[in-house]
Short mmCIF file of C-alpha atoms in Angstrom, two decimals:
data_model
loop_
_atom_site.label_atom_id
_atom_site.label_comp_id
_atom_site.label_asym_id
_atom_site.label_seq_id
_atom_site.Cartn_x
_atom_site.Cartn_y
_atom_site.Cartn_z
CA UNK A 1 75.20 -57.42 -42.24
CA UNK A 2 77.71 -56.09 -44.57
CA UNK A 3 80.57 -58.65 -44.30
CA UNK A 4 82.75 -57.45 -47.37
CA UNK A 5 82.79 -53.93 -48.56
CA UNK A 6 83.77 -51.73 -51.39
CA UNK A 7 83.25 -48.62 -50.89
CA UNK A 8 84.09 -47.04 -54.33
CA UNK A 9 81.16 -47.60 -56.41
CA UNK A 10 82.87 -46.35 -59.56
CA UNK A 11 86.50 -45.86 -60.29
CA UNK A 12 88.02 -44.06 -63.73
CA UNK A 13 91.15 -44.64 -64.47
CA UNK A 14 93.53 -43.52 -68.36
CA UNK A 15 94.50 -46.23 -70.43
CA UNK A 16 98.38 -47.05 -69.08
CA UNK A 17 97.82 -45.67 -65.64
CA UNK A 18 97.36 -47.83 -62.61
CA UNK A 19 93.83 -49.17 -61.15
CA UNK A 20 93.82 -49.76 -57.79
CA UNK A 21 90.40 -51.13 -56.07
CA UNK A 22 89.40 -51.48 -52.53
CA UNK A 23 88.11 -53.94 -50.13
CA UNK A 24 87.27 -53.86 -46.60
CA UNK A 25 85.97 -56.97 -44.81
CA UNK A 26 84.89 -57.63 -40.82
CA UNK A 27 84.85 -60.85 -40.48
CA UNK A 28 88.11 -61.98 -39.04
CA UNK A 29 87.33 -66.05 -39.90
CA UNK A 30 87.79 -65.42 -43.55
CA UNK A 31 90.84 -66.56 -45.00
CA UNK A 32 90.60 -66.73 -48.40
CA UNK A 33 89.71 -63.77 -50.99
CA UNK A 34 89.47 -63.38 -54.50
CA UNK A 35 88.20 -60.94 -57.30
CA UNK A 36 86.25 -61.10 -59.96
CA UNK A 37 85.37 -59.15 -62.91
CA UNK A 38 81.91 -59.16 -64.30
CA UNK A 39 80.95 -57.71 -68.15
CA UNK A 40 77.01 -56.22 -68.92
CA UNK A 41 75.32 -59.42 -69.48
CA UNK A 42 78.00 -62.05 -68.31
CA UNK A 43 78.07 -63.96 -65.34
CA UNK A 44 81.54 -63.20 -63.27
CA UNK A 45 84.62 -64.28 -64.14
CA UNK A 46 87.51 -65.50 -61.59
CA UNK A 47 90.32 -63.05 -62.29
CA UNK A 48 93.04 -63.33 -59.01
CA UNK A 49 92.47 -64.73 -55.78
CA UNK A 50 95.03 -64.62 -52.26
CA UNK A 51 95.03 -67.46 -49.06
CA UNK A 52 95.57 -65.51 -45.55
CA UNK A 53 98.65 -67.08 -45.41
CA UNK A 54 100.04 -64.52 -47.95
CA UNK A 55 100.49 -60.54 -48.31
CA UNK A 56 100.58 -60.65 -52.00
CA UNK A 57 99.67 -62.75 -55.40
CA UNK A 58 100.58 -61.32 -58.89
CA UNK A 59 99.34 -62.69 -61.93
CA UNK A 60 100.29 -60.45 -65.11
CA UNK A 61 99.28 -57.08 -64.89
CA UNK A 62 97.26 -57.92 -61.65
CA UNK A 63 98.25 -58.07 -58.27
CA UNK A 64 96.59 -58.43 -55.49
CA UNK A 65 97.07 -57.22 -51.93
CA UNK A 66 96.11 -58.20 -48.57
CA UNK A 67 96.81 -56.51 -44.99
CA UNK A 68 95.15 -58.85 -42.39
CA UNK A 69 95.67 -56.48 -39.80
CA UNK A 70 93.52 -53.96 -41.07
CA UNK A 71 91.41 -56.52 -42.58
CA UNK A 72 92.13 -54.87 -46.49
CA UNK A 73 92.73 -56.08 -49.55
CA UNK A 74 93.24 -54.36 -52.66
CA UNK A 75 93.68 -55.06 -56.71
CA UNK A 76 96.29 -53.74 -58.51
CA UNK A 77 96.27 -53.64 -62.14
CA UNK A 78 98.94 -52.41 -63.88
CA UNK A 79 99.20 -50.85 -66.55
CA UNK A 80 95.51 -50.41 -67.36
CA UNK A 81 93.25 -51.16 -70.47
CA UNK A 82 90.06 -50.50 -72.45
CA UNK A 83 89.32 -54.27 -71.91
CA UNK A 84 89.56 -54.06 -68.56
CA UNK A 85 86.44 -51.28 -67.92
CA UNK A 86 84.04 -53.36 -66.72
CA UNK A 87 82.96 -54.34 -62.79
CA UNK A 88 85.06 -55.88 -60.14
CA UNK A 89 83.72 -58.01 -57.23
CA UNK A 90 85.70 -58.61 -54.03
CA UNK A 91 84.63 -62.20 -52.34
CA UNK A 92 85.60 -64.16 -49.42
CA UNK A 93 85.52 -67.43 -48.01
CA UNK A 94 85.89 -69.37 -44.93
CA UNK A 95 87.43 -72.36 -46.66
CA UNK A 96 86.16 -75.06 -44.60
CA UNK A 97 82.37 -73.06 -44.49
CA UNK A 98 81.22 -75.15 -47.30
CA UNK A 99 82.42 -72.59 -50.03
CA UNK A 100 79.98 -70.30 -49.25
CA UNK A 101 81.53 -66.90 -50.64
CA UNK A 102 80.56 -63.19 -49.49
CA UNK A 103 80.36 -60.66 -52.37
CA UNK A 104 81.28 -56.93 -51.93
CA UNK A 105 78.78 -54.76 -53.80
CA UNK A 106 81.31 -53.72 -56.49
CA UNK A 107 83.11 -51.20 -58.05
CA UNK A 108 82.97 -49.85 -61.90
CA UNK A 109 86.03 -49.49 -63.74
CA UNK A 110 86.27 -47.54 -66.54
CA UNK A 111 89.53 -46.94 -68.26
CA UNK A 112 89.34 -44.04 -71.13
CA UNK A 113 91.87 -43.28 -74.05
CA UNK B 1 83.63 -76.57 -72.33
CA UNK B 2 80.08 -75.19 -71.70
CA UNK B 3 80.85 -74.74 -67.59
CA UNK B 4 77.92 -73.11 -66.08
CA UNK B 5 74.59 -73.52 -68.13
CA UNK B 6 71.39 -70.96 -67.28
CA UNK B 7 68.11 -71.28 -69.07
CA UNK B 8 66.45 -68.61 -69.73
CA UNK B 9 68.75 -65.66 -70.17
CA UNK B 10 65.57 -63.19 -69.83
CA UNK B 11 62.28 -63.64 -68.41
CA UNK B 12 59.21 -61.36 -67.42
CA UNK B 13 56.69 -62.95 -65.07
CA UNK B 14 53.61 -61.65 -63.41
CA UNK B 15 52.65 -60.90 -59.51
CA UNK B 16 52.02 -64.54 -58.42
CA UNK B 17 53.06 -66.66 -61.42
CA UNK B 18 55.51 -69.39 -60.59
CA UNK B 19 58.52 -70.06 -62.43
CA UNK B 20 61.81 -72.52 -62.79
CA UNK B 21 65.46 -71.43 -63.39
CA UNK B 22 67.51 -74.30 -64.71
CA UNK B 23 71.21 -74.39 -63.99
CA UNK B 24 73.00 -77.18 -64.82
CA UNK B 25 77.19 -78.19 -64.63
CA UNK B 26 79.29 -80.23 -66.41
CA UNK B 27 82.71 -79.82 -64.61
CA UNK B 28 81.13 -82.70 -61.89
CA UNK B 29 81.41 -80.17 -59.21
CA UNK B 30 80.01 -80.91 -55.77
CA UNK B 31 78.68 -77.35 -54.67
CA UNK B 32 76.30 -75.40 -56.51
CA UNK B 33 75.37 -71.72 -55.79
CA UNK B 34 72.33 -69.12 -56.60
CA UNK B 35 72.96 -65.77 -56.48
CA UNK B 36 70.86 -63.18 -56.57
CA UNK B 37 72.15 -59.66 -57.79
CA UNK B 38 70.22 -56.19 -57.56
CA UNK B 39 71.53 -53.06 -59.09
CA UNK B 40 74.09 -51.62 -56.78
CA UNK B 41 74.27 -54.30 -54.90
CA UNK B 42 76.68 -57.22 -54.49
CA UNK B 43 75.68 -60.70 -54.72
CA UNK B 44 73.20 -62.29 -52.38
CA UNK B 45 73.28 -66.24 -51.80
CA UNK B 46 69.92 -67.44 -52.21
CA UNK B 47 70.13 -71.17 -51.60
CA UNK B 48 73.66 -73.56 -52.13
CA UNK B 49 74.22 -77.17 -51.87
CA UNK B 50 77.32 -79.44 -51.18
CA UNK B 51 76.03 -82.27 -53.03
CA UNK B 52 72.81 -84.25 -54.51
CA UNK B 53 70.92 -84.57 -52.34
CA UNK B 54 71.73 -81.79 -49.73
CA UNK B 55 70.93 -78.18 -49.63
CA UNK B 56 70.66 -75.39 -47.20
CA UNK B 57 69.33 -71.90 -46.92
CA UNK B 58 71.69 -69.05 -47.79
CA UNK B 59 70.98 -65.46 -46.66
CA UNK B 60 68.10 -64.17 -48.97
CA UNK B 61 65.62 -67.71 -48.88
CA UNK B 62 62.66 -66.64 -48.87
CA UNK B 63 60.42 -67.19 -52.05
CA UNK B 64 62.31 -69.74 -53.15
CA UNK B 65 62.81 -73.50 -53.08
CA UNK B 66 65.44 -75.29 -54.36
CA UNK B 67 65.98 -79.31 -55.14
CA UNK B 68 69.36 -81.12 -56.37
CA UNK B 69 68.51 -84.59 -57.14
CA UNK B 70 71.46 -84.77 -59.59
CA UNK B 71 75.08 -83.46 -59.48
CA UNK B 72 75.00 -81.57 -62.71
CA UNK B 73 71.55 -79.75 -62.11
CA UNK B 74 70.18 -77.59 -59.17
CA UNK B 75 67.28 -75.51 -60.46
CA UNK B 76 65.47 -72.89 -58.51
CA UNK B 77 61.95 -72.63 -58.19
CA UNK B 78 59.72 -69.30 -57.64
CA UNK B 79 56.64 -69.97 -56.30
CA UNK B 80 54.18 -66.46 -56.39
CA UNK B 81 56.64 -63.84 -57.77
CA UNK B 82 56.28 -60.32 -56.14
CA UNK B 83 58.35 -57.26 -57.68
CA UNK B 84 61.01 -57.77 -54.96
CA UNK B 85 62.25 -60.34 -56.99
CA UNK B 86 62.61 -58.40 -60.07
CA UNK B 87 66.66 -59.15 -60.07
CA UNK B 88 69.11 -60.66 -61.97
CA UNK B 89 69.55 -64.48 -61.54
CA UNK B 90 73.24 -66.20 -60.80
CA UNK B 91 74.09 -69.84 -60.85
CA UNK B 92 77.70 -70.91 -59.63
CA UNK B 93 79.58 -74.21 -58.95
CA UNK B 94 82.85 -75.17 -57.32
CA UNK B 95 84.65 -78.09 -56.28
CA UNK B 96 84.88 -79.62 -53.06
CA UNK B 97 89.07 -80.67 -53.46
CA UNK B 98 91.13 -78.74 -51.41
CA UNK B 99 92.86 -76.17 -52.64
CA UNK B 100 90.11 -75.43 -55.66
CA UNK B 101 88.17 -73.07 -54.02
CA UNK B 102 87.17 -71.06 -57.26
CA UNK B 103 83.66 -70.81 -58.22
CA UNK B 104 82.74 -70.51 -61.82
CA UNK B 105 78.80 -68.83 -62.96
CA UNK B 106 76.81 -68.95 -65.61
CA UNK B 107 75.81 -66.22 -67.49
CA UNK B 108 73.00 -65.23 -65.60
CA UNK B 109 68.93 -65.14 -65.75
CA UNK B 110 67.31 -61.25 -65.81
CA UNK B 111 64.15 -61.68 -64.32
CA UNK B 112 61.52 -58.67 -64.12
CA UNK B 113 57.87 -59.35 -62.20
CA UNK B 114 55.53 -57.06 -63.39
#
């Protein structure tokens, strides 16, 4: 059972133009959510995260989005770069559920010149 | 600052050999994490633990066993790889303290059974 989704396995984007990356989740008990970015042969790195209690959290050129009502949150990043082709994980929590964190199944960025 | 230690990085194993993954913290976090990864796929919690001592089944268990006698360390064990296995390896940690609900991974173990 498929608690967080991203439906977009790939995503290409120009350098300078915005990314924007989609996550759908079902479980309503979840109420905190974060992305990460993962390079080829690197473990995933925390890049942004949002409690329920908020629509929005911007950090730099990323911002991230979260409608509770439609149970959707999305990642801005603006304005795109080469650096930042690589793959992008939506998780969520139930914070008192012992951290245990579901993982979407990804999407690829890649941003080209 | 090493974080989030895995050892090995790569490893090929044969139907029904048995192996260890070491992961080990330094950050003195209280949960620890495996992950398992396969292509296309997000990440799959194997087995986690909230502290030495404890740990619990996650959603993908079987195949694996797990121990956590220190804080730092929480290896995971393979006993008679099959194929289905064949995956790519993830080791996290984060703290208990409210408010730090981050989790930070290693680099990850690629593991083929042949």
């Amino acid at each position: 059972d498929q608690q967080v989704k991203q439906n977009s396995p790939s995503l290409s984007v120009q350098e300078g133009r915005i990314s924007i990356l989609n996550c759908d989740y079902t479980n309503s008990m979840f109420d905190y959510f974060l992305w990460y970015k993962k390079y080829p042969a690197e473990g995933p790195t925390f890049l942004i995260s949002i409690s329920s209690i908020k629509d929005k959290n911007e950090d730099g050129r990323f911002t991230v989005f979260l409608n509770k009502s439609a149970k959707h949150l999305s990642l801005h990043i603006v304005p795109s770069q080469p650096g930042d082709s690589a793959v992008y994980f939506c998780a969520a929590l139930v914070t008192d559920s012992w951290g245990k964190f579901q993982f979407g199944a990804g999407t690829q960025v890649v941003v080209t010149p | 600052n090493a974080g989030v230690t895995q050892t090995p990085k790569f490893r090929i194993l044969k139907i029904g050999q048995s192996m260890t993954l070491q992961c080990a913290q330094d950050m003195n976090h209280n949960y620890m994490y495996w992950y398992r990864q396969d292509p296309g796929m997000g990440l799959k919690l194997i087995y986690y633990s909230v502290g030495a001592g404890i740990t619990d089944k996650g959603e993908v268990p079987n195949g694996y066993n797990v121990s956590r006698s220190t804080t730092e360390d929480f290896p995971l064990r393979l006993e008679l790889a099959a194929p289905s296995q064949t995956s790519v390896y993830f080791c996290a940690s984060s703290s208990s303290e409210a408010g730090n609900t981050e989790a930070f991974f290693g680099q990850g173990t690629r593991l083929t059974v042949v």
